[in-house]
Amino acid sequence: MKQNFEFGQVCGTAMTEIDVPVKVYNFSNITGASYTIRMEDTMVGQIIGFSTVNLFSSLPSFYELEPGEVWAFSWVNNDGLTYPDGTTLFNLRVKLKNIAGQTSNIIIDNEPVPIAVYKNALPVDYYIRHGSVC
C-alpha cells in the first residue's frame, strides 16, 4: 500500500500569505521521510516557510536551499508515527505576488534531497500528489 502525501490547492489575493496543507493517506508506522519542495512559477508566489507542524515527538527539518524558491524537508522518528487519513502534517507557507489570475504548481523534486519514505527504517512506496496556488 502506497503512502500518499497530498499538497492542497489554495488561492488568495495578491501580496498575502497563505497556508497550503500537506495531508497524508495510508500514513502508518512511518519512521521517516525526505524530499525537496519548490514553486513551479516563482512569479506567482514564493515559499517563505512552514507552519502548523503535526509531526509530534520529533520535529522535522525545513531548510531553504534557494531563497524563496526551493526548500528541503526531512524528518525521522524511530518509533514510527501513524495518522488518520486526511491529517495535515504541516502547512507550506506561501507569499503570493501581484499576478492576478495566475496559478503555480507546487512541485516535489528528487534533487538535491532524494524523495524517500520509510516504514520501520525500510524504504516503502510513496505517492505525492502536487498541489497549486493561485
mmCIF file of N, CA and C in Angstrom:
data_model
loop_
_atom_site.group_PDB
_atom_site.id
_atom_site.type_symbol
_atom_site.label_atom_id
_atom_site.label_comp_id
_atom_site.label_asym_id
_atom_site.label_seq_id
_atom_site.Cartn_x
_atom_site.Cartn_y
_atom_site.Cartn_z
ATOM 1 N N MET A 1 0.844 -1.182 0.000
ATOM 2 C CA MET A 1 0.000 0.000 0.000
ATOM 3 C C MET A 1 0.888 1.245 0.000
ATOM 4 N N LYS A 2 0.657 2.132 -0.939
ATOM 5 C CA LYS A 2 1.481 3.341 -1.044
ATOM 6 C C LYS A 2 1.149 4.339 0.061
ATOM 7 N N GLN A 3 2.173 5.056 0.489
ATOM 8 C CA GLN A 3 1.992 6.149 1.442
ATOM 9 C C GLN A 3 1.783 7.412 0.627
ATOM 10 N N ASN A 4 0.671 8.089 0.814
ATOM 11 C CA ASN A 4 0.323 9.250 -0.009
ATOM 12 C C ASN A 4 0.532 10.550 0.750
ATOM 13 N N PHE A 5 1.162 11.504 0.058
ATOM 14 C CA PHE A 5 1.286 12.872 0.555
ATOM 15 C C PHE A 5 0.564 13.757 -0.445
ATOM 16 N N GLU A 6 -0.333 14.615 0.011
ATOM 17 C CA GLU A 6 -1.118 15.430 -0.912
ATOM 18 C C GLU A 6 -1.002 16.904 -0.556
ATOM 19 N N PHE A 7 -0.494 17.690 -1.501
ATOM 20 C CA PHE A 7 -0.440 19.136 -1.335
ATOM 21 C C PHE A 7 -1.764 19.722 -1.789
ATOM 22 N N GLY A 8 -2.329 20.640 -1.009
ATOM 23 C CA GLY A 8 -3.622 21.215 -1.343
ATOM 24 C C GLY A 8 -3.568 22.208 -2.479
ATOM 25 N N GLN A 9 -4.749 22.646 -2.897
ATOM 26 C CA GLN A 9 -4.901 23.697 -3.900
ATOM 27 C C GLN A 9 -5.554 24.883 -3.202
ATOM 28 N N VAL A 10 -4.797 25.974 -3.114
ATOM 29 C CA VAL A 10 -5.213 27.125 -2.314
ATOM 30 C C VAL A 10 -5.078 28.394 -3.123
ATOM 31 N N CYS A 11 -6.043 29.301 -2.958
ATOM 32 C CA CYS A 11 -5.997 30.601 -3.650
ATOM 33 C C CYS A 11 -6.047 31.739 -2.635
ATOM 34 N N GLY A 12 -5.578 32.908 -3.058
ATOM 35 C CA GLY A 12 -5.620 34.086 -2.208
ATOM 36 C C GLY A 12 -5.438 35.333 -3.045
ATOM 37 N N THR A 13 -5.384 36.469 -2.378
ATOM 38 C CA THR A 13 -5.213 37.728 -3.091
ATOM 39 C C THR A 13 -3.742 38.124 -3.098
ATOM 40 N N ALA A 14 -3.402 39.006 -4.025
ATOM 41 C CA ALA A 14 -2.006 39.423 -4.194
ATOM 42 C C ALA A 14 -1.423 39.980 -2.903
ATOM 43 N N MET A 15 -0.163 39.657 -2.681
ATOM 44 C CA MET A 15 0.643 40.145 -1.569
ATOM 45 C C MET A 15 0.190 39.606 -0.205
ATOM 46 N N THR A 16 -0.615 38.536 -0.187
ATOM 47 C CA THR A 16 -0.998 37.907 1.072
ATOM 48 C C THR A 16 -0.209 36.622 1.267
ATOM 49 N N GLU A 17 -0.207 36.133 2.492
ATOM 50 C CA GLU A 17 0.420 34.861 2.806
ATOM 51 C C GLU A 17 -0.672 33.828 3.004
ATOM 52 N N ILE A 18 -0.494 32.658 2.395
ATOM 53 C CA ILE A 18 -1.481 31.594 2.508
ATOM 54 C C ILE A 18 -0.798 30.312 2.981
ATOM 55 N N ASP A 19 -1.578 29.435 3.595
ATOM 56 C CA ASP A 19 -1.089 28.130 4.024
ATOM 57 C C ASP A 19 -1.600 27.067 3.071
ATOM 58 N N VAL A 20 -0.695 26.262 2.550
ATOM 59 C CA VAL A 20 -1.056 25.149 1.677
ATOM 60 C C VAL A 20 -0.875 23.870 2.491
ATOM 61 N N PRO A 21 -1.967 23.164 2.807
ATOM 62 C CA PRO A 21 -1.836 21.976 3.656
ATOM 63 C C PRO A 21 -1.188 20.801 2.937
ATOM 64 N N VAL A 22 -0.383 20.063 3.678
ATOM 65 C CA VAL A 22 0.185 18.802 3.204
ATOM 66 C C VAL A 22 -0.474 17.704 4.035
ATOM 67 N N LYS A 23 -1.337 16.926 3.380
ATOM 68 C CA LYS A 23 -2.105 15.894 4.067
ATOM 69 C C LYS A 23 -1.556 14.511 3.740
ATOM 70 N N VAL A 24 -1.861 13.550 4.598
ATOM 71 C CA VAL A 24 -1.361 12.194 4.396
ATOM 72 C C VAL A 24 -2.501 11.179 4.331
ATOM 73 N N TYR A 25 -2.234 10.098 3.603
ATOM 74 C CA TYR A 25 -3.144 8.959 3.496
ATOM 75 C C TYR A 25 -2.297 7.697 3.577
ATOM 76 N N ASN A 26 -2.787 6.675 4.246
ATOM 77 C CA ASN A 26 -2.041 5.433 4.470
ATOM 78 C C ASN A 26 -0.748 5.694 5.234
ATOM 79 N N PHE A 27 -0.778 6.661 6.121
ATOM 80 C CA PHE A 27 0.414 7.034 6.898
ATOM 81 C C PHE A 27 0.421 6.177 8.160
ATOM 82 N N SER A 28 1.054 5.020 8.076
ATOM 83 C CA SER A 28 1.016 4.047 9.161
ATOM 84 C C SER A 28 2.421 3.564 9.501
ATOM 85 N N ASN A 29 2.811 3.748 10.758
ATOM 86 C CA ASN A 29 4.134 3.331 11.238
ATOM 87 C C ASN A 29 5.278 3.909 10.414
ATOM 88 N N ILE A 30 5.131 5.156 10.001
ATOM 89 C CA ILE A 30 6.164 5.809 9.207
ATOM 90 C C ILE A 30 7.278 6.297 10.133
ATOM 91 N N THR A 31 8.513 5.963 9.782
ATOM 92 C CA THR A 31 9.652 6.344 10.624
ATOM 93 C C THR A 31 10.486 7.479 10.056
ATOM 94 N N GLY A 32 10.220 7.868 8.791
ATOM 95 C CA GLY A 32 10.983 8.974 8.225
ATOM 96 C C GLY A 32 10.515 9.335 6.828
ATOM 97 N N ALA A 33 10.857 10.539 6.408
ATOM 98 C CA ALA A 33 10.538 10.998 5.052
ATOM 99 C C ALA A 33 11.453 12.158 4.703
ATOM 100 N N SER A 34 11.740 12.319 3.411
ATOM 101 C CA SER A 34 12.537 13.462 2.967
ATOM 102 C C SER A 34 12.256 13.753 1.503
ATOM 103 N N TYR A 35 12.245 15.035 1.160
ATOM 104 C CA TYR A 35 12.070 15.460 -0.232
ATOM 105 C C TYR A 35 12.322 16.948 -0.365
ATOM 106 N N THR A 36 12.404 17.407 -1.604
ATOM 107 C CA THR A 36 12.611 18.811 -1.925
ATOM 108 C C THR A 36 11.308 19.390 -2.463
ATOM 109 N N ILE A 37 10.974 20.601 -2.044
ATOM 110 C CA ILE A 37 9.724 21.264 -2.445
ATOM 111 C C ILE A 37 10.067 22.567 -3.155
ATOM 112 N N ARG A 38 9.386 22.852 -4.264
ATOM 113 C CA ARG A 38 9.633 24.129 -4.940
ATOM 114 C C ARG A 38 8.353 24.621 -5.623
ATOM 115 N N MET A 39 8.331 25.920 -5.893
ATOM 116 C CA MET A 39 7.259 26.521 -6.684
ATOM 117 C C MET A 39 7.650 26.401 -8.145
ATOM 118 N N GLU A 40 6.708 25.986 -8.986
ATOM 119 C CA GLU A 40 6.998 25.884 -10.412
ATOM 120 C C GLU A 40 7.194 27.259 -11.041
ATOM 121 N N ASP A 41 6.362 28.223 -10.628
ATOM 122 C CA ASP A 41 6.444 29.577 -11.175
ATOM 123 C C ASP A 41 6.606 30.566 -10.027
ATOM 124 N N THR A 42 7.817 31.035 -9.805
ATOM 125 C CA THR A 42 8.073 31.945 -8.690
ATOM 126 C C THR A 42 7.558 33.358 -8.940
ATOM 127 N N MET A 43 7.011 33.618 -10.135
ATOM 128 C CA MET A 43 6.362 34.909 -10.385
ATOM 129 C C MET A 43 4.988 34.956 -9.719
ATOM 130 N N VAL A 44 4.423 33.782 -9.435
ATOM 131 C CA VAL A 44 3.103 33.707 -8.798
ATOM 132 C C VAL A 44 3.230 33.791 -7.284
ATOM 133 N N GLY A 45 4.218 33.112 -6.725
ATOM 134 C CA GLY A 45 4.387 33.124 -5.278
ATOM 135 C C GLY A 45 5.731 32.562 -4.886
ATOM 136 N N GLN A 46 6.060 32.729 -3.607
ATOM 137 C CA GLN A 46 7.311 32.189 -3.116
ATOM 138 C C GLN A 46 7.069 31.499 -1.783
ATOM 139 N N ILE A 47 7.766 30.403 -1.590
ATOM 140 C CA ILE A 47 7.686 29.678 -0.324
ATOM 141 C C ILE A 47 8.466 30.466 0.717
ATOM 142 N N ILE A 48 7.824 30.740 1.848
ATOM 143 C CA ILE A 48 8.512 31.515 2.889
ATOM 144 C C ILE A 48 8.696 30.721 4.181
ATOM 145 N N GLY A 49 8.147 29.513 4.229
ATOM 146 C CA GLY A 49 8.336 28.700 5.433
ATOM 147 C C GLY A 49 7.240 27.681 5.618
ATOM 148 N N PHE A 50 7.111 27.212 6.858
ATOM 149 C CA PHE A 50 6.160 26.171 7.194
ATOM 150 C C PHE A 50 5.479 26.528 8.504
ATOM 151 N N SER A 51 4.270 26.013 8.698
ATOM 152 C CA SER A 51 3.553 26.263 9.941
ATOM 153 C C SER A 51 2.690 25.060 10.289
ATOM 154 N N THR A 52 2.130 25.069 11.491
ATOM 155 C CA THR A 52 1.223 24.031 11.978
ATOM 156 C C THR A 52 1.802 22.634 11.780
ATOM 157 N N VAL A 53 2.948 22.404 12.364
ATOM 158 C CA VAL A 53 3.603 21.105 12.236
ATOM 159 C C VAL A 53 2.960 20.107 13.193
ATOM 160 N N ASN A 54 2.488 18.966 12.654
ATOM 161 C CA ASN A 54 1.842 17.942 13.469
ATOM 162 C C ASN A 54 2.664 16.672 13.618
ATOM 163 N N LEU A 55 3.928 16.704 13.234
ATOM 164 C CA LEU A 55 4.783 15.532 13.390
ATOM 165 C C LEU A 55 5.321 15.514 14.820
ATOM 166 N N PHE A 56 4.495 15.031 15.729
ATOM 167 C CA PHE A 56 4.823 15.083 17.142
ATOM 168 C C PHE A 56 5.984 14.176 17.513
ATOM 169 N N SER A 57 6.617 14.493 18.603
ATOM 170 C CA SER A 57 7.718 13.775 19.253
ATOM 171 C C SER A 57 9.039 13.838 18.500
ATOM 172 N N SER A 58 9.023 14.369 17.294
ATOM 173 C CA SER A 58 10.276 14.542 16.561
ATOM 174 C C SER A 58 10.058 15.614 15.502
ATOM 175 N N LEU A 59 10.591 16.794 15.727
ATOM 176 C CA LEU A 59 10.341 17.897 14.801
ATOM 177 C C LEU A 59 11.084 17.705 13.488
ATOM 178 N N PRO A 60 10.432 18.044 12.381
ATOM 179 C CA PRO A 60 11.100 17.923 11.082
ATOM 180 C C PRO A 60 12.106 19.046 10.873
ATOM 181 N N SER A 61 12.943 18.850 9.884
ATOM 182 C CA SER A 61 13.906 19.868 9.488
ATOM 183 C C SER A 61 13.431 20.484 8.172
ATOM 184 N N PHE A 62 13.247 21.794 8.169
ATOM 185 C CA PHE A 62 12.927 22.538 6.957
ATOM 186 C C PHE A 62 14.076 23.489 6.712
ATOM 187 N N TYR A 63 14.644 23.452 5.546
ATOM 188 C CA TYR A 63 15.692 24.429 5.275
ATOM 189 C C TYR A 63 15.626 24.898 3.835
ATOM 190 N N GLU A 64 15.972 26.165 3.679
ATOM 191 C CA GLU A 64 15.881 26.844 2.395
ATOM 192 C C GLU A 64 17.150 26.585 1.583
ATOM 193 N N LEU A 65 16.984 26.001 0.407
ATOM 194 C CA LEU A 65 18.120 25.733 -0.461
ATOM 195 C C LEU A 65 18.379 26.894 -1.406
ATOM 196 N N GLU A 66 17.285 27.466 -1.948
ATOM 197 C CA GLU A 66 17.356 28.653 -2.793
ATOM 198 C C GLU A 66 16.312 29.623 -2.284
ATOM 199 N N PRO A 67 16.710 30.795 -1.811
ATOM 200 C CA PRO A 67 15.784 31.727 -1.170
ATOM 201 C C PRO A 67 14.501 31.954 -1.970
ATOM 202 N N GLY A 68 13.366 31.676 -1.308
ATOM 203 C CA GLY A 68 12.058 31.913 -1.904
ATOM 204 C C GLY A 68 11.643 30.916 -2.957
ATOM 205 N N GLU A 69 12.504 29.960 -3.269
ATOM 206 C CA GLU A 69 12.196 29.050 -4.377
ATOM 207 C C GLU A 69 12.186 27.578 -3.984
ATOM 208 N N VAL A 70 13.259 27.102 -3.368
ATOM 209 C CA VAL A 70 13.400 25.667 -3.110
ATOM 210 C C VAL A 70 13.659 25.418 -1.627
ATOM 211 N N TRP A 71 12.879 24.504 -1.048
ATOM 212 C CA TRP A 71 13.041 24.102 0.343
ATOM 213 C C TRP A 71 13.227 22.598 0.422
ATOM 214 N N ALA A 72 13.921 22.157 1.440
ATOM 215 C CA ALA A 72 14.074 20.730 1.700
ATOM 216 C C ALA A 72 13.358 20.387 2.997
ATOM 217 N N PHE A 73 12.815 19.183 3.026
ATOM 218 C CA PHE A 73 12.098 18.669 4.190
ATOM 219 C C PHE A 73 12.701 17.326 4.557
ATOM 220 N N SER A 74 12.976 17.119 5.826
ATOM 221 C CA SER A 74 13.395 15.791 6.275
ATOM 222 C C SER A 74 12.922 15.581 7.705
ATOM 223 N N TRP A 75 12.587 14.338 8.005
ATOM 224 C CA TRP A 75 12.026 14.021 9.309
ATOM 225 C C TRP A 75 12.285 12.557 9.629
ATOM 226 N N VAL A 76 12.642 12.276 10.883
ATOM 227 C CA VAL A 76 12.888 10.906 11.330
ATOM 228 C C VAL A 76 12.290 10.714 12.715
ATOM 229 N N ASN A 77 11.618 9.587 12.918
ATOM 230 C CA ASN A 77 11.122 9.203 14.236
ATOM 231 C C ASN A 77 11.177 7.685 14.313
ATOM 232 N N ASN A 78 12.087 7.166 15.091
ATOM 233 C CA ASN A 78 12.290 5.724 15.157
ATOM 234 C C ASN A 78 11.100 4.953 15.701
ATOM 235 N N ASP A 79 10.191 5.652 16.418
ATOM 236 C CA ASP A 79 9.016 4.971 16.971
ATOM 237 C C ASP A 79 7.986 4.632 15.900
ATOM 238 N N GLY A 80 7.971 5.399 14.803
ATOM 239 C CA GLY A 80 7.003 5.154 13.735
ATOM 240 C C GLY A 80 5.647 5.759 14.053
ATOM 241 N N LEU A 81 5.284 6.821 13.342
ATOM 242 C CA LEU A 81 4.023 7.518 13.597
ATOM 243 C C LEU A 81 2.922 7.049 12.654
ATOM 244 N N THR A 82 1.691 7.104 13.156
ATOM 245 C CA THR A 82 0.510 6.758 12.374
ATOM 246 C C THR A 82 -0.508 7.879 12.542
ATOM 247 N N TYR A 83 -1.095 8.330 11.425
ATOM 248 C CA TYR A 83 -2.125 9.368 11.463
ATOM 249 C C TYR A 83 -3.323 8.934 10.634
ATOM 250 N N PRO A 84 -4.536 9.369 11.028
ATOM 251 C CA PRO A 84 -5.723 9.060 10.230
ATOM 252 C C PRO A 84 -5.628 9.715 8.852
ATOM 253 N N ASP A 85 -6.276 9.104 7.857
ATOM 254 C CA ASP A 85 -6.320 9.671 6.510
ATOM 255 C C ASP A 85 -6.817 11.110 6.548
ATOM 256 N N GLY A 86 -6.159 11.965 5.786
ATOM 257 C CA GLY A 86 -6.563 13.365 5.700
ATOM 258 C C GLY A 86 -5.926 14.271 6.732
ATOM 259 N N THR A 87 -5.073 13.720 7.607
ATOM 260 C CA THR A 87 -4.391 14.541 8.611
ATOM 261 C C THR A 87 -3.407 15.482 7.932
ATOM 262 N N THR A 88 -3.403 16.744 8.346
ATOM 263 C CA THR A 88 -2.426 17.708 7.851
ATOM 264 C C THR A 88 -1.147 17.572 8.663
ATOM 265 N N LEU A 89 -0.061 17.179 7.985
ATOM 266 C CA LEU A 89 1.226 17.062 8.670
ATOM 267 C C LEU A 89 1.821 18.434 8.947
ATOM 268 N N PHE A 90 1.744 19.307 7.933
ATOM 269 C CA PHE A 90 2.213 20.677 8.100
ATOM 270 C C PHE A 90 1.598 21.520 6.994
ATOM 271 N N ASN A 91 1.689 22.830 7.150
ATOM 272 C CA ASN A 91 1.256 23.767 6.124
ATOM 273 C C ASN A 91 2.476 24.411 5.501
ATOM 274 N N LEU A 92 2.481 24.435 4.190
ATOM 275 C CA LEU A 92 3.514 25.143 3.443
ATOM 276 C C LEU A 92 3.084 26.603 3.378
ATOM 277 N N ARG A 93 3.926 27.507 3.848
ATOM 278 C CA ARG A 93 3.593 28.936 3.874
ATOM 279 C C ARG A 93 4.072 29.577 2.576
ATOM 280 N N VAL A 94 3.135 30.203 1.841
ATOM 281 C CA VAL A 94 3.444 30.809 0.544
ATOM 282 C C VAL A 94 3.004 32.260 0.546
ATOM 283 N N LYS A 95 3.876 33.151 0.054
ATOM 284 C CA LYS A 95 3.508 34.559 -0.125
ATOM 285 C C LYS A 95 3.191 34.761 -1.599
ATOM 286 N N LEU A 96 1.956 35.202 -1.869
ATOM 287 C CA LEU A 96 1.533 35.434 -3.245
ATOM 288 C C LEU A 96 2.085 36.753 -3.750
ATOM 289 N N LYS A 97 2.356 36.798 -5.055
ATOM 290 C CA LYS A 97 2.832 38.023 -5.673
ATOM 291 C C LYS A 97 1.697 38.684 -6.434
ATOM 292 N N ASN A 98 1.969 39.747 -7.101
ATOM 293 C CA ASN A 98 0.917 40.550 -7.729
ATOM 294 C C ASN A 98 0.651 40.113 -9.175
ATOM 295 N N ILE A 99 0.294 38.844 -9.366
ATOM 296 C CA ILE A 99 -0.015 38.305 -10.692
ATOM 297 C C ILE A 99 -1.453 37.790 -10.656
ATOM 298 N N ALA A 100 -2.405 38.633 -10.999
ATOM 299 C CA ALA A 100 -3.821 38.273 -10.916
ATOM 300 C C ALA A 100 -4.173 37.161 -11.896
ATOM 301 N N GLY A 101 -4.908 36.163 -11.412
ATOM 302 C CA GLY A 101 -5.407 35.102 -12.266
ATOM 303 C C GLY A 101 -4.403 34.034 -12.647
ATOM 304 N N GLN A 102 -3.193 34.090 -12.111
ATOM 305 C CA GLN A 102 -2.164 33.103 -12.445
ATOM 306 C C GLN A 102 -2.131 31.985 -11.408
ATOM 307 N N THR A 103 -1.677 30.815 -11.824
ATOM 308 C CA THR A 103 -1.568 29.653 -10.944
ATOM 309 C C THR A 103 -0.182 29.047 -11.067
ATOM 310 N N SER A 104 0.313 28.506 -9.968
ATOM 311 C CA SER A 104 1.592 27.801 -9.996
ATOM 312 C C SER A 104 1.466 26.486 -9.247
ATOM 313 N N ASN A 105 2.036 25.449 -9.809
ATOM 314 C CA ASN A 105 2.076 24.169 -9.115
ATOM 315 C C ASN A 105 3.148 24.171 -8.045
ATOM 316 N N ILE A 106 2.921 23.349 -7.021
ATOM 317 C CA ILE A 106 3.934 23.057 -6.024
ATOM 318 C C ILE A 106 4.520 21.718 -6.437
ATOM 319 N N ILE A 107 5.815 21.667 -6.628
ATOM 320 C CA ILE A 107 6.470 20.503 -7.202
ATOM 321 C C ILE A 107 7.354 19.804 -6.157
ATOM 322 N N ILE A 108 7.345 18.483 -6.213
ATOM 323 C CA ILE A 108 8.260 17.690 -5.402
ATOM 324 C C ILE A 108 9.394 17.242 -6.309
ATOM 325 N N ASP A 109 10.593 17.616 -5.965
ATOM 326 C CA ASP A 109 11.779 17.242 -6.735
ATOM 327 C C ASP A 109 12.546 16.136 -6.035
ATOM 328 N N ASN A 110 13.389 15.458 -6.773
ATOM 329 C CA ASN A 110 14.229 14.413 -6.206
ATOM 330 C C ASN A 110 15.675 14.885 -6.046
ATOM 331 N N GLU A 111 15.927 16.150 -6.314
ATOM 332 C CA GLU A 111 17.279 16.695 -6.186
ATOM 333 C C GLU A 111 17.197 18.062 -5.513
ATOM 334 N N PRO A 112 18.119 18.368 -4.624
ATOM 335 C CA PRO A 112 19.235 17.544 -4.176
ATOM 336 C C PRO A 112 18.865 16.570 -3.066
ATOM 337 N N VAL A 113 17.611 16.645 -2.539
ATOM 338 C CA VAL A 113 17.209 15.719 -1.480
ATOM 339 C C VAL A 113 16.400 14.582 -2.099
ATOM 340 N N PRO A 114 16.838 13.339 -1.983
ATOM 341 C CA PRO A 114 16.093 12.227 -2.571
ATOM 342 C C PRO A 114 14.699 12.109 -1.944
ATOM 343 N N ILE A 115 13.699 11.839 -2.766
ATOM 344 C CA ILE A 115 12.357 11.585 -2.245
ATOM 345 C C ILE A 115 12.372 10.200 -1.619
ATOM 346 N N ALA A 116 12.003 10.132 -0.353
ATOM 347 C CA ALA A 116 12.020 8.849 0.336
ATOM 348 C C ALA A 116 11.000 8.833 1.469
ATOM 349 N N VAL A 117 10.388 7.676 1.679
ATOM 350 C CA VAL A 117 9.501 7.447 2.813
ATOM 351 C C VAL A 117 9.919 6.122 3.435
ATOM 352 N N TYR A 118 9.992 6.097 4.756
ATOM 353 C CA TYR A 118 10.469 4.902 5.453
ATOM 354 C C TYR A 118 9.444 4.399 6.457
ATOM 355 N N LYS A 119 9.279 3.095 6.493
ATOM 356 C CA LYS A 119 8.459 2.431 7.500
ATOM 357 C C LYS A 119 9.360 1.408 8.174
ATOM 358 N N ASN A 120 9.463 1.498 9.489
ATOM 359 C CA ASN A 120 10.356 0.606 10.231
ATOM 360 C C ASN A 120 11.770 0.632 9.649
ATOM 361 N N ALA A 121 12.222 1.823 9.293
ATOM 362 C CA ALA A 121 13.568 2.093 8.779
ATOM 363 C C ALA A 121 13.836 1.487 7.401
ATOM 364 N N LEU A 122 12.812 0.957 6.728
ATOM 365 C CA LEU A 122 12.964 0.417 5.381
ATOM 366 C C LEU A 122 12.197 1.282 4.395
ATOM 367 N N PRO A 123 12.737 1.536 3.210
ATOM 368 C CA PRO A 123 12.019 2.367 2.233
ATOM 369 C C PRO A 123 10.733 1.689 1.769
ATOM 370 N N VAL A 124 9.679 2.479 1.605
ATOM 371 C CA VAL A 124 8.393 1.973 1.132
ATOM 372 C C VAL A 124 7.924 2.810 -0.053
ATOM 373 N N ASP A 125 6.940 2.296 -0.776
ATOM 374 C CA ASP A 125 6.374 3.043 -1.899
ATOM 375 C C ASP A 125 5.676 4.289 -1.394
ATOM 376 N N TYR A 126 5.669 5.318 -2.217
ATOM 377 C CA TYR A 126 5.014 6.566 -1.851
ATOM 378 C C TYR A 126 4.367 7.149 -3.102
ATOM 379 N N TYR A 127 3.441 8.039 -2.867
ATOM 380 C CA TYR A 127 2.839 8.789 -3.966
ATOM 381 C C TYR A 127 2.621 10.192 -3.456
ATOM 382 N N ILE A 128 3.099 11.190 -4.200
ATOM 383 C CA ILE A 128 2.898 12.586 -3.812
ATOM 384 C C ILE A 128 2.076 13.274 -4.875
ATOM 385 N N ARG A 129 0.906 13.760 -4.497
ATOM 386 C CA ARG A 129 0.041 14.499 -5.423
ATOM 387 C C ARG A 129 0.352 15.968 -5.309
ATOM 388 N N HIS A 130 0.702 16.590 -6.411
ATOM 389 C CA HIS A 130 1.060 18.007 -6.403
ATOM 390 C C HIS A 130 -0.164 18.877 -6.142
ATOM 391 N N GLY A 131 0.061 19.998 -5.497
ATOM 392 C CA GLY A 131 -0.981 20.987 -5.293
ATOM 393 C C GLY A 131 -0.670 22.238 -6.083
ATOM 394 N N SER A 132 -1.459 23.283 -5.873
ATOM 395 C CA SER A 132 -1.200 24.530 -6.578
ATOM 396 C C SER A 132 -1.662 25.716 -5.754
ATOM 397 N N VAL A 133 -1.126 26.882 -6.110
ATOM 398 C CA VAL A 133 -1.563 28.139 -5.507
ATOM 399 C C VAL A 133 -1.962 29.079 -6.621
ATOM 400 N N CYS A 134 -2.926 29.958 -6.327
ATOM 401 C CA CYS A 134 -3.345 30.924 -7.343
ATOM 402 C C CYS A 134 -3.708 32.247 -6.690
#
